[in-house]
XYZ file of N, CA and C in Angstrom:
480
model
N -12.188 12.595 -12.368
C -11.046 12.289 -11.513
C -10.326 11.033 -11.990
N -10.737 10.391 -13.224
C -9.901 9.147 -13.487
C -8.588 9.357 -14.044
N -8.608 10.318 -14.384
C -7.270 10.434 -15.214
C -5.772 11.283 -13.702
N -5.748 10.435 -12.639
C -5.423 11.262 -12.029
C -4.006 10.048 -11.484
N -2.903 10.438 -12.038
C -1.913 9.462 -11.565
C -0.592 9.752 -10.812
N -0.245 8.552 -9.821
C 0.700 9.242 -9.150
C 2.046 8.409 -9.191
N 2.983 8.684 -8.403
C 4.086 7.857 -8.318
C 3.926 7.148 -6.924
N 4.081 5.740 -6.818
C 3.730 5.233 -5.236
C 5.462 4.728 -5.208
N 5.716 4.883 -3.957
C 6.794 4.248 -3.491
C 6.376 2.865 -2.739
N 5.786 2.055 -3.241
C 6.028 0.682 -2.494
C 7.124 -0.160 -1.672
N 8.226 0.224 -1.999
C 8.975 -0.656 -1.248
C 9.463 -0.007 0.212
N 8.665 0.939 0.294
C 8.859 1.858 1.702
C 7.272 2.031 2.011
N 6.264 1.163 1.711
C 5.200 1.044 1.921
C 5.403 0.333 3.190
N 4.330 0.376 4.844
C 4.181 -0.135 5.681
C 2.431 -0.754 5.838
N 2.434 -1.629 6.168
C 0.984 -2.375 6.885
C 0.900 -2.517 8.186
N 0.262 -2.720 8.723
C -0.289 -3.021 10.298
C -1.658 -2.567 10.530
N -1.885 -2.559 11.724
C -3.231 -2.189 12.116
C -3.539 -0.648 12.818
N -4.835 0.149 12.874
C -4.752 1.065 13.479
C -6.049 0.779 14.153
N -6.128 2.060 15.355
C -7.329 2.373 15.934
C -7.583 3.734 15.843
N -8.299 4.206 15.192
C -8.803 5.569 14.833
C -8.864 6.363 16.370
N -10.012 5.593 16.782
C -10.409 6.615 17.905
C -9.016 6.618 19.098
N -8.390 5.725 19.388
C -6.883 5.963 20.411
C -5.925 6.069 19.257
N -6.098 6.695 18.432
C -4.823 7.412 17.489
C -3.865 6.259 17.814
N -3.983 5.342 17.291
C -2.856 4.344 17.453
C -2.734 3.197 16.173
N -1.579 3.485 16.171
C -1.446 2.743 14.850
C 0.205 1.408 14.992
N -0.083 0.178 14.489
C 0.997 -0.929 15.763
C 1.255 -0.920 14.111
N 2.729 -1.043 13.768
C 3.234 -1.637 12.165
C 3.377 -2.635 12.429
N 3.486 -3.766 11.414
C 4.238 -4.999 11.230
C 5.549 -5.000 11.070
N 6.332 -5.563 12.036
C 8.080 -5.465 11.267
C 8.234 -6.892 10.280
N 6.980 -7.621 10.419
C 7.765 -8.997 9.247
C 6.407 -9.405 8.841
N 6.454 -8.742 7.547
C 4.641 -8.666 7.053
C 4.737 -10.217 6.351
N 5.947 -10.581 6.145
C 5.633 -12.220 5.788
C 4.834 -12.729 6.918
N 5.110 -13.060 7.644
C 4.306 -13.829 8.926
C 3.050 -13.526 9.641
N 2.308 -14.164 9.931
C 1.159 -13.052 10.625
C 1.321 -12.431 11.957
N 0.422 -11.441 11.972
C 1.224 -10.818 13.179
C 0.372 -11.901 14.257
N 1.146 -11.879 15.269
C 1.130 -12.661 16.890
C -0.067 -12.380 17.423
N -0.503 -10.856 17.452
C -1.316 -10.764 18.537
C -2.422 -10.140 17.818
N -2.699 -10.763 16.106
C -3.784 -10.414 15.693
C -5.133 -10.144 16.456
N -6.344 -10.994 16.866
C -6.971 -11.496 17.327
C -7.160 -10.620 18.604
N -6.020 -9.930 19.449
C -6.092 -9.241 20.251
C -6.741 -7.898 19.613
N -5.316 -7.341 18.672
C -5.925 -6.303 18.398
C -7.073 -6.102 17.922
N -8.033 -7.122 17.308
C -9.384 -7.182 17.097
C -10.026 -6.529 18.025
N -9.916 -7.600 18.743
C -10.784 -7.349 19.898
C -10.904 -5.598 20.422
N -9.553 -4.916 20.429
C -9.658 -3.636 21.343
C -9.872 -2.599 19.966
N -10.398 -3.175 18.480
C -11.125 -2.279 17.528
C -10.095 -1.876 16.485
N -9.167 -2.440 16.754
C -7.864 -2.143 15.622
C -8.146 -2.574 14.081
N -8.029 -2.075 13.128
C -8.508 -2.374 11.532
C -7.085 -2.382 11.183
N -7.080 -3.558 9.602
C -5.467 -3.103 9.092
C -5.225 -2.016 8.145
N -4.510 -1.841 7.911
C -4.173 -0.299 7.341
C -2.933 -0.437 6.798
N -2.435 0.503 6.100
C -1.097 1.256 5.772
C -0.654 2.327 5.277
N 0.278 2.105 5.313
C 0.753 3.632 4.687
C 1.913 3.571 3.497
N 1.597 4.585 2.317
C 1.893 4.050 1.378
C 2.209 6.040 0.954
N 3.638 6.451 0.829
C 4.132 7.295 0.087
C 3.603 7.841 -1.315
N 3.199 9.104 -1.400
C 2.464 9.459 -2.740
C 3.040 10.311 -3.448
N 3.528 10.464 -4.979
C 4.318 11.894 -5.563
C 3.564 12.249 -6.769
N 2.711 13.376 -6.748
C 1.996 13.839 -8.058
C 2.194 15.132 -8.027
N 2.907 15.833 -9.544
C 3.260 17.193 -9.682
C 2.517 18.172 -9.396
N 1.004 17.676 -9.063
C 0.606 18.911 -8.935
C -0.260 19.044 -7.375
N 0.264 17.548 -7.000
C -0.208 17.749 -5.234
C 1.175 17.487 -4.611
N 2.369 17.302 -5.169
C 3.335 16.960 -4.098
C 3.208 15.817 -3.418
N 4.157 15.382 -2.551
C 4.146 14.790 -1.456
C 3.081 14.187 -0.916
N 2.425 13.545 -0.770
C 1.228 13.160 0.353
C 1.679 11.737 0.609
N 0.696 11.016 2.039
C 1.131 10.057 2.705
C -0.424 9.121 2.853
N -0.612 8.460 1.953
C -1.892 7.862 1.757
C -1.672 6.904 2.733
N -2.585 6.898 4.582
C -3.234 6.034 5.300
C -4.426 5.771 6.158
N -5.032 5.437 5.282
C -6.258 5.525 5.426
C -6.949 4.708 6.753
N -8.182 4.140 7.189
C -8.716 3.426 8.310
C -9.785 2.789 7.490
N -9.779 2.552 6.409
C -11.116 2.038 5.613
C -10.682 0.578 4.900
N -11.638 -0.248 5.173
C -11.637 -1.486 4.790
C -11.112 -1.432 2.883
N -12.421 -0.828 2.208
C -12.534 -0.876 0.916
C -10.546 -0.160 0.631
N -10.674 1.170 0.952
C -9.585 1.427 0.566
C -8.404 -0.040 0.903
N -8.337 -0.368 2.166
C -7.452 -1.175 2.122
C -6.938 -2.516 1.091
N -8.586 -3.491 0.546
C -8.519 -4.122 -0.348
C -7.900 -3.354 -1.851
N -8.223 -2.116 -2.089
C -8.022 -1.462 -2.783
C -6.827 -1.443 -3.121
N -5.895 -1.116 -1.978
C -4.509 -1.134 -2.203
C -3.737 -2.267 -2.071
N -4.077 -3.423 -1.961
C -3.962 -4.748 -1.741
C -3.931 -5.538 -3.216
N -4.916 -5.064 -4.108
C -5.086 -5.259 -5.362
C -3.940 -4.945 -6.206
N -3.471 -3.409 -6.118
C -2.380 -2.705 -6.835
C -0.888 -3.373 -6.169
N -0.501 -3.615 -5.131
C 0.365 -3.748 -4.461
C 0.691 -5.429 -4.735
N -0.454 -6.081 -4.546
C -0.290 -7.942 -5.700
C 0.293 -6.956 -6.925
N -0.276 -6.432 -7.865
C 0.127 -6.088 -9.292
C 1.616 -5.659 -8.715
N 1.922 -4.572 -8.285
C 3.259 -4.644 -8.152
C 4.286 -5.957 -8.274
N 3.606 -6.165 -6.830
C 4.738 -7.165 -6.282
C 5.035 -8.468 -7.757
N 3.667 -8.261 -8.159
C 3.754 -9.492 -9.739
C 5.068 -9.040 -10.860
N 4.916 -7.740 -10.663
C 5.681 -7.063 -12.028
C 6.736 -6.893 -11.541
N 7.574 -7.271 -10.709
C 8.715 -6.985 -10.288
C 9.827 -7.158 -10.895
N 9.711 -8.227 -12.253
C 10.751 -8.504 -13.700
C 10.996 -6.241 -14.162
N 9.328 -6.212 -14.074
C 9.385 -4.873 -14.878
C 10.408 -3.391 -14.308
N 10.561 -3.616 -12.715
C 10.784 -2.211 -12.249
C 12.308 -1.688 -12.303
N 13.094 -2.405 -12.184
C 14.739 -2.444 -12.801
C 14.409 -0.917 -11.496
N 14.532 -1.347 -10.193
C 14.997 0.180 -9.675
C 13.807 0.739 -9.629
N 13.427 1.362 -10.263
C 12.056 2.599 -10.301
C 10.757 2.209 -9.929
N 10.069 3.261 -9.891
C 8.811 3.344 -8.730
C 7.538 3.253 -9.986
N 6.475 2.770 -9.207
C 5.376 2.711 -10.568
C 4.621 3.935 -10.842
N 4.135 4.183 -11.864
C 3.456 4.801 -12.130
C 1.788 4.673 -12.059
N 0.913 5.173 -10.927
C -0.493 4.141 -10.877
C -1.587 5.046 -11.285
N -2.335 5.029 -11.678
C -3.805 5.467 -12.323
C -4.539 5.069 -11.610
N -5.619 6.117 -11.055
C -6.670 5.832 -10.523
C -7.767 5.505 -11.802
N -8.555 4.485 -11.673
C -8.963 3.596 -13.177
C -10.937 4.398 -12.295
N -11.190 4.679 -11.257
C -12.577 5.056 -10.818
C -12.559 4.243 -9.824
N -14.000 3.445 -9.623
C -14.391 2.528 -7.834
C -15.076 1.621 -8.284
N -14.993 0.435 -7.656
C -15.831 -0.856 -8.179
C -16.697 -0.936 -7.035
N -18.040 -1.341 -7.879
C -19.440 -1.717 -6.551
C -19.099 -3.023 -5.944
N -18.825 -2.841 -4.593
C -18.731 -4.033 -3.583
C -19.648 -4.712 -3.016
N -20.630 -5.644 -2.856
C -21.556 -5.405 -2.378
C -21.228 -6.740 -0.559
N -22.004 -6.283 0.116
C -21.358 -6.889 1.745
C -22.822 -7.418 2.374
N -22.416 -7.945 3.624
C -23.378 -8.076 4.113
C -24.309 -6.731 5.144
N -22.919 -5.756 4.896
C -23.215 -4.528 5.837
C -23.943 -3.422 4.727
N -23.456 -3.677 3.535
C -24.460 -2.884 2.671
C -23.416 -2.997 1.345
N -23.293 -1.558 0.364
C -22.704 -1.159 -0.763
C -21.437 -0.660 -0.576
N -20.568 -0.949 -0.938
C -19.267 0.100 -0.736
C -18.505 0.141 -2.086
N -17.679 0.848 -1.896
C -17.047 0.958 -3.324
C -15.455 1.367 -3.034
N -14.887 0.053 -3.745
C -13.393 -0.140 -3.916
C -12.814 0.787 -4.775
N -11.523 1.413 -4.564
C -11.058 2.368 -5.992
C -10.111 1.455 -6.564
N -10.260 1.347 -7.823
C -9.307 0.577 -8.535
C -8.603 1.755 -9.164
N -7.516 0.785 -9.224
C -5.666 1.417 -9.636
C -5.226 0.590 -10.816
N -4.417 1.114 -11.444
C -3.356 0.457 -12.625
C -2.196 0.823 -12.512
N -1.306 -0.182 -12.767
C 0.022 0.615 -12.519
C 0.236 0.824 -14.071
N 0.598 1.808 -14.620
C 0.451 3.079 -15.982
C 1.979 2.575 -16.477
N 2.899 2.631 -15.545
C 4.598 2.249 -16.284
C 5.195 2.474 -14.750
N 6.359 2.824 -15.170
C 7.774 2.735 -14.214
C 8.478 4.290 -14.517
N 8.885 4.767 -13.214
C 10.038 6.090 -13.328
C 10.871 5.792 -12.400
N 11.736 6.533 -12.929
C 13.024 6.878 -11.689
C 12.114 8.029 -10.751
N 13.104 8.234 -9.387
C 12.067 9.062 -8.119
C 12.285 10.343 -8.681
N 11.406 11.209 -9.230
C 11.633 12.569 -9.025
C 12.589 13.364 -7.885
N 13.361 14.106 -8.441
C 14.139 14.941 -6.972
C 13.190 16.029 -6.248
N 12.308 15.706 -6.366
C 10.879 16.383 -5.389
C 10.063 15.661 -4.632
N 10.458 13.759 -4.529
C 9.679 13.170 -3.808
C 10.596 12.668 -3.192
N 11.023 13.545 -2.064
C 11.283 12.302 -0.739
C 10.113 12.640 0.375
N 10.584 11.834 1.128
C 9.642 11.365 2.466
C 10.079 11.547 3.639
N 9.381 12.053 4.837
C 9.862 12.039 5.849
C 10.835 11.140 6.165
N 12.290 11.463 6.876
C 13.207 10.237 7.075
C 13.841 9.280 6.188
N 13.221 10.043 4.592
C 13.667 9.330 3.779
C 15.615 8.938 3.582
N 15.516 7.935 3.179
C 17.103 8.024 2.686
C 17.175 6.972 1.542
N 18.015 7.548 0.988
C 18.230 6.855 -0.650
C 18.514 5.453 -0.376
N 19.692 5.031 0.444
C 20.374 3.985 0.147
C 19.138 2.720 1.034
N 18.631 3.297 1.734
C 17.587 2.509 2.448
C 16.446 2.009 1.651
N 16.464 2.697 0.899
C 15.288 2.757 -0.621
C 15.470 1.771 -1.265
N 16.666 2.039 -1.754
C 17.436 1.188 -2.740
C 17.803 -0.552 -1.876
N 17.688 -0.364 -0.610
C 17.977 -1.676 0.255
C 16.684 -2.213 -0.288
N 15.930 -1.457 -0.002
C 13.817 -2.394 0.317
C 13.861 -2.596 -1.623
N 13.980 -1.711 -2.309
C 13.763 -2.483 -3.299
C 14.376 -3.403 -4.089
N 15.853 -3.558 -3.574
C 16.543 -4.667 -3.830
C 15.940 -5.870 -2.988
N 15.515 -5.959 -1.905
C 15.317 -7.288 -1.368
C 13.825 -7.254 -1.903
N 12.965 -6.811 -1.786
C 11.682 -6.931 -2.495
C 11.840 -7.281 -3.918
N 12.452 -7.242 -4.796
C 12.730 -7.780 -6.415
C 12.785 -9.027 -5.748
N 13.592 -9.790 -4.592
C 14.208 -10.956 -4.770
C 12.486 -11.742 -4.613
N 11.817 -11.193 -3.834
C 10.575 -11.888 -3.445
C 9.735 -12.426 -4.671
N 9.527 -13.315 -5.017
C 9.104 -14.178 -5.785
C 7.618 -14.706 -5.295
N 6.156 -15.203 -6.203
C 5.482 -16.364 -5.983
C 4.016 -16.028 -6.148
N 3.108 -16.332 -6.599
C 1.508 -16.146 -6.473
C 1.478 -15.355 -5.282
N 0.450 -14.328 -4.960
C 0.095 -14.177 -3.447
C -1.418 -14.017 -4.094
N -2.499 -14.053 -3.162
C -3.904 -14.379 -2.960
C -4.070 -12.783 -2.613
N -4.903 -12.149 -3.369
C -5.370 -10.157 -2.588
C -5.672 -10.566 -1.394
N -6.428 -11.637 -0.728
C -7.123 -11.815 0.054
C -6.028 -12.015 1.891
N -4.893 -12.270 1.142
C -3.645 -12.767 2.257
C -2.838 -11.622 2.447
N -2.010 -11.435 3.365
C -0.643 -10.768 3.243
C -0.096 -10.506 2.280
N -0.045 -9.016 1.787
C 1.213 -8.913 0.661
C 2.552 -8.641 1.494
N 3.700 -9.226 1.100
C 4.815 -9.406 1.772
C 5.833 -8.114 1.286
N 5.348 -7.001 1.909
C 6.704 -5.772 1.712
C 7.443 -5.971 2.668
C-alpha cells in the first residue's frame, strides 16, 4: 500500500473537534487562535479532528475525517510540510504519498502514525470537486494561505 498517492486539497481543509459517540463535530472558524471553549469541549469527550478533501483516479472523491489521535498528528506533519512549501504551489494542489506508519510509542501503549510526502504539485483534475465546492472560493483560501508565512511547531495549530 505505499505506493498509493493522492491529490489533497488543503486550502479547503477544516480542523476542529469531534465527538464520535453524539455525532458532533464543532469547526474552527479562525484556526489561528485557539479555540475559546477548548477545555470545555474536553471535558464532554470531544477529540480534534479534520477534514481534509481527497482525489485519486482510481478511488475518486473521498473526504478523509477521521476521530483518531495518531491519524490526526499524522496529518499535522504533512499539512506543516505544506504550509512550509508554499514558495512551491503557484495555485495547485499537492501531490502526497503515503510513505507506510511510524511506531509511536505512549504511555497508553503502541500506535502507529502514517507518514505522508508531498510527491509534487498539480492543477485540480476536472473530476475532483467537493461537496459545495466552488472554484473562485478555492482560489480565495489559496491565495490568502500563500500569504501565511513562519515556522509552525507539528505540535501547535496549523493555521488554514
Amino acid at each position: 500500500i505505499s505506493d498509493v498517492n493522492f491529490i489533497a486539497d488543503f486550502a479547503n481543509a477544516k480542523i476542529g473537534w469531534n465527538n464520535f459517540e453524539d455525532k458532533d463535530t464543532v469547526w474552527q472558524e479562525n484556526t489561528a487562535t485557539p479555540c475559546p471553549n477548548e477545555s470545555e469541549l474536553i471535558n464532554r469527550g470531544y477529540k480534534r479532528c479534520f477534514q481534509l478533501w481527497m482525489y485519486n483516479s482510481d478511488l475518486g472523491v473521498k473526504c478523509w475525517q477521521p476521530n483518531s489521535f495518531m491519524e490526526w498528528t499524522g496529518f499535522l506533519k504533512i499539512a506543516q510540510a505544506w504550509e512550509n512549501d508554499y514558495k512551491n504551489r503557484n495555485g495547485k494542489l499537492a501531490v502526497i504519498g503515503y510513505e507506510g506508519a511510524e511506531k509511536v510509542t505512549l504511555k497508553k501503549g503502541i500506535f502507529y502514525r502514517p507518514v505522508f510526502k508531498i510527491k509534487g504539485w498539480t492543477e485540480r483534475p476536472g473530476e475532483f470537486t467537493i461537496p459545495g465546492f466552488s472554484l473562485d472560493d478555492a482560489l480565495q483560501n489559496m491565495e490568502t494561505k500563500s500569504q501565511t508565512d513562519g515556522d509552525l511547531d507539528p505540535e501547535s495549530e496549523v493555521p488554514f
